[in-house]
């Protein structure tokens, strides 16, 4: 299986599900242009494996891309096994893993529907090292470090 991007998603407000879009533009040390979570810090872009979403669908939930507030849905790469500092090439952009998982301060709607939520345990966050355009179908690779 080839590592690839399944969907890219944004929202103009924090705390809501994100909506799939055709493509996103990432700006260096900022995040996704137009996304509510853009700005400095270590949570500029969120990623979640499609395989994690599949686990929640198996619990009977009808979930689309962005349901967990993730910006990028991937397929074929074990995101949570990547150490902090790993660099990922997605489309034209280069990201660096900055955090694995997150603390959930309040339970989301999905938690109440399924009794669980994968984003706090299986989502990862990254900062943008090199900006560029990213869209569904783009490959994901881990560049060799010289």
PDB file of N, CA and C in Angstrom, residues 38-85:
ATOM      1  N   UNK A  38      -4.529  27.872  12.514  1.00  0.00           N
ATOM      2  CA  UNK A  38      -3.253  28.358  11.973  1.00  0.00           C
ATOM      3  C   UNK A  38      -2.639  29.361  12.941  1.00  0.00           C
ATOM      4  N   UNK A  39      -1.329  29.445  12.894  1.00  0.00           N
ATOM      5  CA  UNK A  39      -0.581  30.348  13.757  1.00  0.00           C
ATOM      6  C   UNK A  39       0.650  29.624  14.250  1.00  0.00           C
ATOM      7  N   UNK A  40       1.456  30.285  15.023  1.00  0.00           N
ATOM      8  CA  UNK A  40       2.676  29.671  15.542  1.00  0.00           C
ATOM      9  C   UNK A  40       2.354  28.529  16.486  1.00  0.00           C
ATOM     10  N   UNK A  41       3.362  27.979  17.088  1.00  0.00           N
ATOM     11  CA  UNK A  41       3.173  26.905  18.049  1.00  0.00           C
ATOM     12  C   UNK A  41       3.422  25.539  17.449  1.00  0.00           C
ATOM     13  N   UNK A  42       3.153  24.513  18.249  1.00  0.00           N
ATOM     14  CA  UNK A  42       3.478  23.152  17.815  1.00  0.00           C
ATOM     15  C   UNK A  42       2.266  22.367  17.327  1.00  0.00           C
ATOM     16  N   UNK A  43       1.111  23.007  17.210  1.00  0.00           N
ATOM     17  CA  UNK A  43      -0.084  22.317  16.712  1.00  0.00           C
ATOM     18  C   UNK A  43      -0.631  23.019  15.471  1.00  0.00           C
ATOM     19  N   UNK A  44       0.231  23.299  14.521  1.00  0.00           N
ATOM     20  CA  UNK A  44      -0.161  24.029  13.320  1.00  0.00           C
ATOM     21  C   UNK A  44      -1.038  23.199  12.400  1.00  0.00           C
ATOM     22  N   UNK A  45      -0.782  21.892  12.319  1.00  0.00           N
ATOM     23  CA  UNK A  45      -1.513  20.995  11.424  1.00  0.00           C
ATOM     24  C   UNK A  45      -1.765  19.691  12.183  1.00  0.00           C
ATOM     25  N   UNK A  46      -2.996  19.169  12.075  1.00  0.00           N
ATOM     26  CA  UNK A  46      -3.309  17.896  12.714  1.00  0.00           C
ATOM     27  C   UNK A  46      -3.503  16.817  11.652  1.00  0.00           C
ATOM     28  N   UNK A  47      -3.033  15.614  11.961  1.00  0.00           N
ATOM     29  CA  UNK A  47      -3.143  14.475  11.055  1.00  0.00           C
ATOM     30  C   UNK A  47      -3.753  13.298  11.798  1.00  0.00           C
ATOM     31  N   UNK A  48      -4.572  12.538  11.088  1.00  0.00           N
ATOM     32  CA  UNK A  48      -5.172  11.343  11.647  1.00  0.00           C
ATOM     33  C   UNK A  48      -5.189  10.278  10.559  1.00  0.00           C
ATOM     34  N   UNK A  49      -4.826   9.056  10.918  1.00  0.00           N
ATOM     35  CA  UNK A  49      -4.808   7.960   9.955  1.00  0.00           C
ATOM     36  C   UNK A  49      -6.232   7.545   9.607  1.00  0.00           C
ATOM     37  N   UNK A  50      -6.469   7.286   8.346  1.00  0.00           N
ATOM     38  CA  UNK A  50      -7.759   6.767   7.910  1.00  0.00           C
ATOM     39  C   UNK A  50      -8.084   5.458   8.605  1.00  0.00           C
ATOM     40  N   UNK A  51      -7.066   4.688   8.940  1.00  0.00           N
ATOM     41  CA  UNK A  51      -7.267   3.430   9.654  1.00  0.00           C
ATOM     42  C   UNK A  51      -7.872   3.684  11.039  1.00  0.00           C
ATOM     43  N   UNK A  52      -7.520   4.806  11.670  1.00  0.00           N
ATOM     44  CA  UNK A  52      -8.110   5.173  12.966  1.00  0.00           C
ATOM     45  C   UNK A  52      -9.583   5.528  12.805  1.00  0.00           C
ATOM     46  N   UNK A  53      -9.905   6.236  11.746  1.00  0.00           N
ATOM     47  CA  UNK A  53     -11.302   6.578  11.461  1.00  0.00           C
ATOM     48  C   UNK A  53     -12.092   5.298  11.199  1.00  0.00           C
ATOM     49  N   UNK A  54     -11.489   4.354  10.479  1.00  0.00           N
ATOM     50  CA  UNK A  54     -12.151   3.074  10.195  1.00  0.00           C
ATOM     51  C   UNK A  54     -12.545   2.357  11.486  1.00  0.00           C
ATOM     52  N   UNK A  55     -11.691   2.410  12.516  1.00  0.00           N
ATOM     53  CA  UNK A  55     -12.001   1.764  13.793  1.00  0.00           C
ATOM     54  C   UNK A  55     -13.277   2.338  14.406  1.00  0.00           C
ATOM     55  N   UNK A  56     -13.471   3.629  14.274  1.00  0.00           N
ATOM     56  CA  UNK A  56     -14.671   4.267  14.816  1.00  0.00           C
ATOM     57  C   UNK A  56     -15.889   3.943  13.946  1.00  0.00           C
ATOM     58  N   UNK A  57     -15.689   3.823  12.656  1.00  0.00           N
ATOM     59  CA  UNK A  57     -16.799   3.427  11.773  1.00  0.00           C
ATOM     60  C   UNK A  57     -17.277   2.015  12.113  1.00  0.00           C
ATOM     61  N   UNK A  58     -16.349   1.144  12.512  1.00  0.00           N
ATOM     62  CA  UNK A  58     -16.708  -0.221  12.897  1.00  0.00           C
ATOM     63  C   UNK A  58     -17.604  -0.245  14.128  1.00  0.00           C
ATOM     64  N   UNK A  59     -17.614   0.853  14.892  1.00  0.00           N
ATOM     65  CA  UNK A  59     -18.490   0.965  16.064  1.00  0.00           C
ATOM     66  C   UNK A  59     -19.875   1.462  15.666  1.00  0.00           C
ATOM     67  N   UNK A  60     -20.082   1.619  14.354  1.00  0.00           N
ATOM     68  CA  UNK A  60     -21.400   1.998  13.865  1.00  0.00           C
ATOM     69  C   UNK A  60     -21.591   3.475  13.580  1.00  0.00           C
ATOM     70  N   UNK A  61     -20.530   4.252  13.653  1.00  0.00           N
ATOM     71  CA  UNK A  61     -20.654   5.685  13.399  1.00  0.00           C
ATOM     72  C   UNK A  61     -20.440   6.002  11.929  1.00  0.00           C
ATOM     73  N   UNK A  62     -21.263   6.865  11.393  1.00  0.00           N
ATOM     74  CA  UNK A  62     -21.097   7.343  10.016  1.00  0.00           C
ATOM     75  C   UNK A  62     -20.250   8.608  10.093  1.00  0.00           C
ATOM     76  N   UNK A  63     -18.982   8.466   9.789  1.00  0.00           N
ATOM     77  CA  UNK A  63     -18.029   9.564   9.950  1.00  0.00           C
ATOM     78  C   UNK A  63     -17.397   9.935   8.618  1.00  0.00           C
ATOM     79  N   UNK A  64     -17.311  11.218   8.367  1.00  0.00           N
ATOM     80  CA  UNK A  64     -16.614  11.703   7.195  1.00  0.00           C
ATOM     81  C   UNK A  64     -15.270  12.276   7.582  1.00  0.00           C
ATOM     82  N   UNK A  65     -14.479  12.627   6.599  1.00  0.00           N
ATOM     83  CA  UNK A  65     -13.186  13.264   6.845  1.00  0.00           C
ATOM     84  C   UNK A  65     -13.418  14.572   7.594  1.00  0.00           C
ATOM     85  N   UNK A  66     -12.585  14.843   8.573  1.00  0.00           N
ATOM     86  CA  UNK A  66     -12.682  16.065   9.359  1.00  0.00           C
ATOM     87  C   UNK A  66     -13.541  15.942  10.597  1.00  0.00           C
ATOM     88  N   UNK A  67     -14.188  14.788  10.791  1.00  0.00           N
ATOM     89  CA  UNK A  67     -15.106  14.599  11.921  1.00  0.00           C
ATOM     90  C   UNK A  67     -14.423  14.745  13.273  1.00  0.00           C
ATOM     91  N   UNK A  68     -13.142  14.433  13.343  1.00  0.00           N
ATOM     92  CA  UNK A  68     -12.407  14.515  14.603  1.00  0.00           C
ATOM     93  C   UNK A  68     -11.644  15.839  14.731  1.00  0.00           C
ATOM     94  N   UNK A  69     -11.869  16.746  13.793  1.00  0.00           N
ATOM     95  CA  UNK A  69     -11.171  18.025  13.803  1.00  0.00           C
ATOM     96  C   UNK A  69      -9.801  17.947  13.159  1.00  0.00           C
ATOM     97  N   UNK A  70      -9.532  16.854  12.436  1.00  0.00           N
ATOM     98  CA  UNK A  70      -8.225  16.693  11.801  1.00  0.00           C
ATOM     99  C   UNK A  70      -8.161  17.467  10.488  1.00  0.00           C
ATOM    100  N   UNK A  71      -6.971  17.974  10.197  1.00  0.00           N
ATOM    101  CA  UNK A  71      -6.746  18.678   8.938  1.00  0.00           C
ATOM    102  C   UNK A  71      -6.438  17.733   7.790  1.00  0.00           C
ATOM    103  N   UNK A  72      -5.683  16.672   8.092  1.00  0.00           N
ATOM    104  CA  UNK A  72      -5.220  15.779   7.034  1.00  0.00           C
ATOM    105  C   UNK A  72      -5.498  14.339   7.452  1.00  0.00           C
ATOM    106  N   UNK A  73      -6.179  13.600   6.572  1.00  0.00           N
ATOM    107  CA  UNK A  73      -6.442  12.173   6.790  1.00  0.00           C
ATOM    108  C   UNK A  73      -5.484  11.417   5.878  1.00  0.00           C
ATOM    109  N   UNK A  74      -4.779  10.459   6.461  1.00  0.00           N
ATOM    110  CA  UNK A  74      -3.768   9.701   5.722  1.00  0.00           C
ATOM    111  C   UNK A  74      -4.201   8.248   5.576  1.00  0.00           C
ATOM    112  N   UNK A  75      -3.455   7.511   4.759  1.00  0.00           N
ATOM    113  CA  UNK A  75      -3.692   6.071   4.609  1.00  0.00           C
ATOM    114  C   UNK A  75      -2.327   5.423   4.393  1.00  0.00           C
ATOM    115  N   UNK A  76      -2.074   4.301   5.098  1.00  0.00           N
ATOM    116  CA  UNK A  76      -0.877   3.520   4.839  1.00  0.00           C
ATOM    117  C   UNK A  76       0.355   3.902   5.635  1.00  0.00           C
ATOM    118  N   UNK A  77       0.231   4.814   6.599  1.00  0.00           N
ATOM    119  CA  UNK A  77       1.381   5.197   7.411  1.00  0.00           C
ATOM    120  C   UNK A  77       0.957   5.202   8.881  1.00  0.00           C
ATOM    121  N   UNK A  78       1.741   4.552   9.728  1.00  0.00           N
ATOM    122  CA  UNK A  78       1.436   4.464  11.158  1.00  0.00           C
ATOM    123  C   UNK A  78       1.889   5.758  11.832  1.00  0.00           C
ATOM    124  N   UNK A  79       1.020   6.720  11.848  1.00  0.00           N
ATOM    125  CA  UNK A  79       1.380   8.055  12.340  1.00  0.00           C
ATOM    126  C   UNK A  79       1.905   8.052  13.768  1.00  0.00           C
ATOM    127  N   UNK A  80       1.253   7.311  14.662  1.00  0.00           N
ATOM    128  CA  UNK A  80       1.657   7.355  16.070  1.00  0.00           C
ATOM    129  C   UNK A  80       2.989   6.669  16.340  1.00  0.00           C
ATOM    130  N   UNK A  81       3.514   5.931  15.354  1.00  0.00           N
ATOM    131  CA  UNK A  81       4.822   5.304  15.541  1.00  0.00           C
ATOM    132  C   UNK A  81       5.964   6.239  15.138  1.00  0.00           C
ATOM    133  N   UNK A  82       5.615   7.400  14.575  1.00  0.00           N
ATOM    134  CA  UNK A  82       6.638   8.361  14.157  1.00  0.00           C
ATOM    135  C   UNK A  82       7.111   9.163  15.367  1.00  0.00           C
ATOM    136  N   UNK A  83       8.398   9.185  15.624  1.00  0.00           N
ATOM    137  CA  UNK A  83       8.882   9.981  16.753  1.00  0.00           C
ATOM    138  C   UNK A  83       8.744  11.477  16.474  1.00  0.00           C
ATOM    139  N   UNK A  84       8.579  12.242  17.551  1.00  0.00           N
ATOM    140  CA  UNK A  84       8.599  13.701  17.428  1.00  0.00           C
ATOM    141  C   UNK A  84       9.903  14.075  16.731  1.00  0.00           C
ATOM    142  N   UNK A  85       9.825  14.985  15.785  1.00  0.00           N
ATOM    143  CA  UNK A  85      10.988  15.409  15.013  1.00  0.00           C
ATOM    144  C   UNK A  85      11.040  14.785  13.621  1.00  0.00           C
TER     145      UNK A  85
END
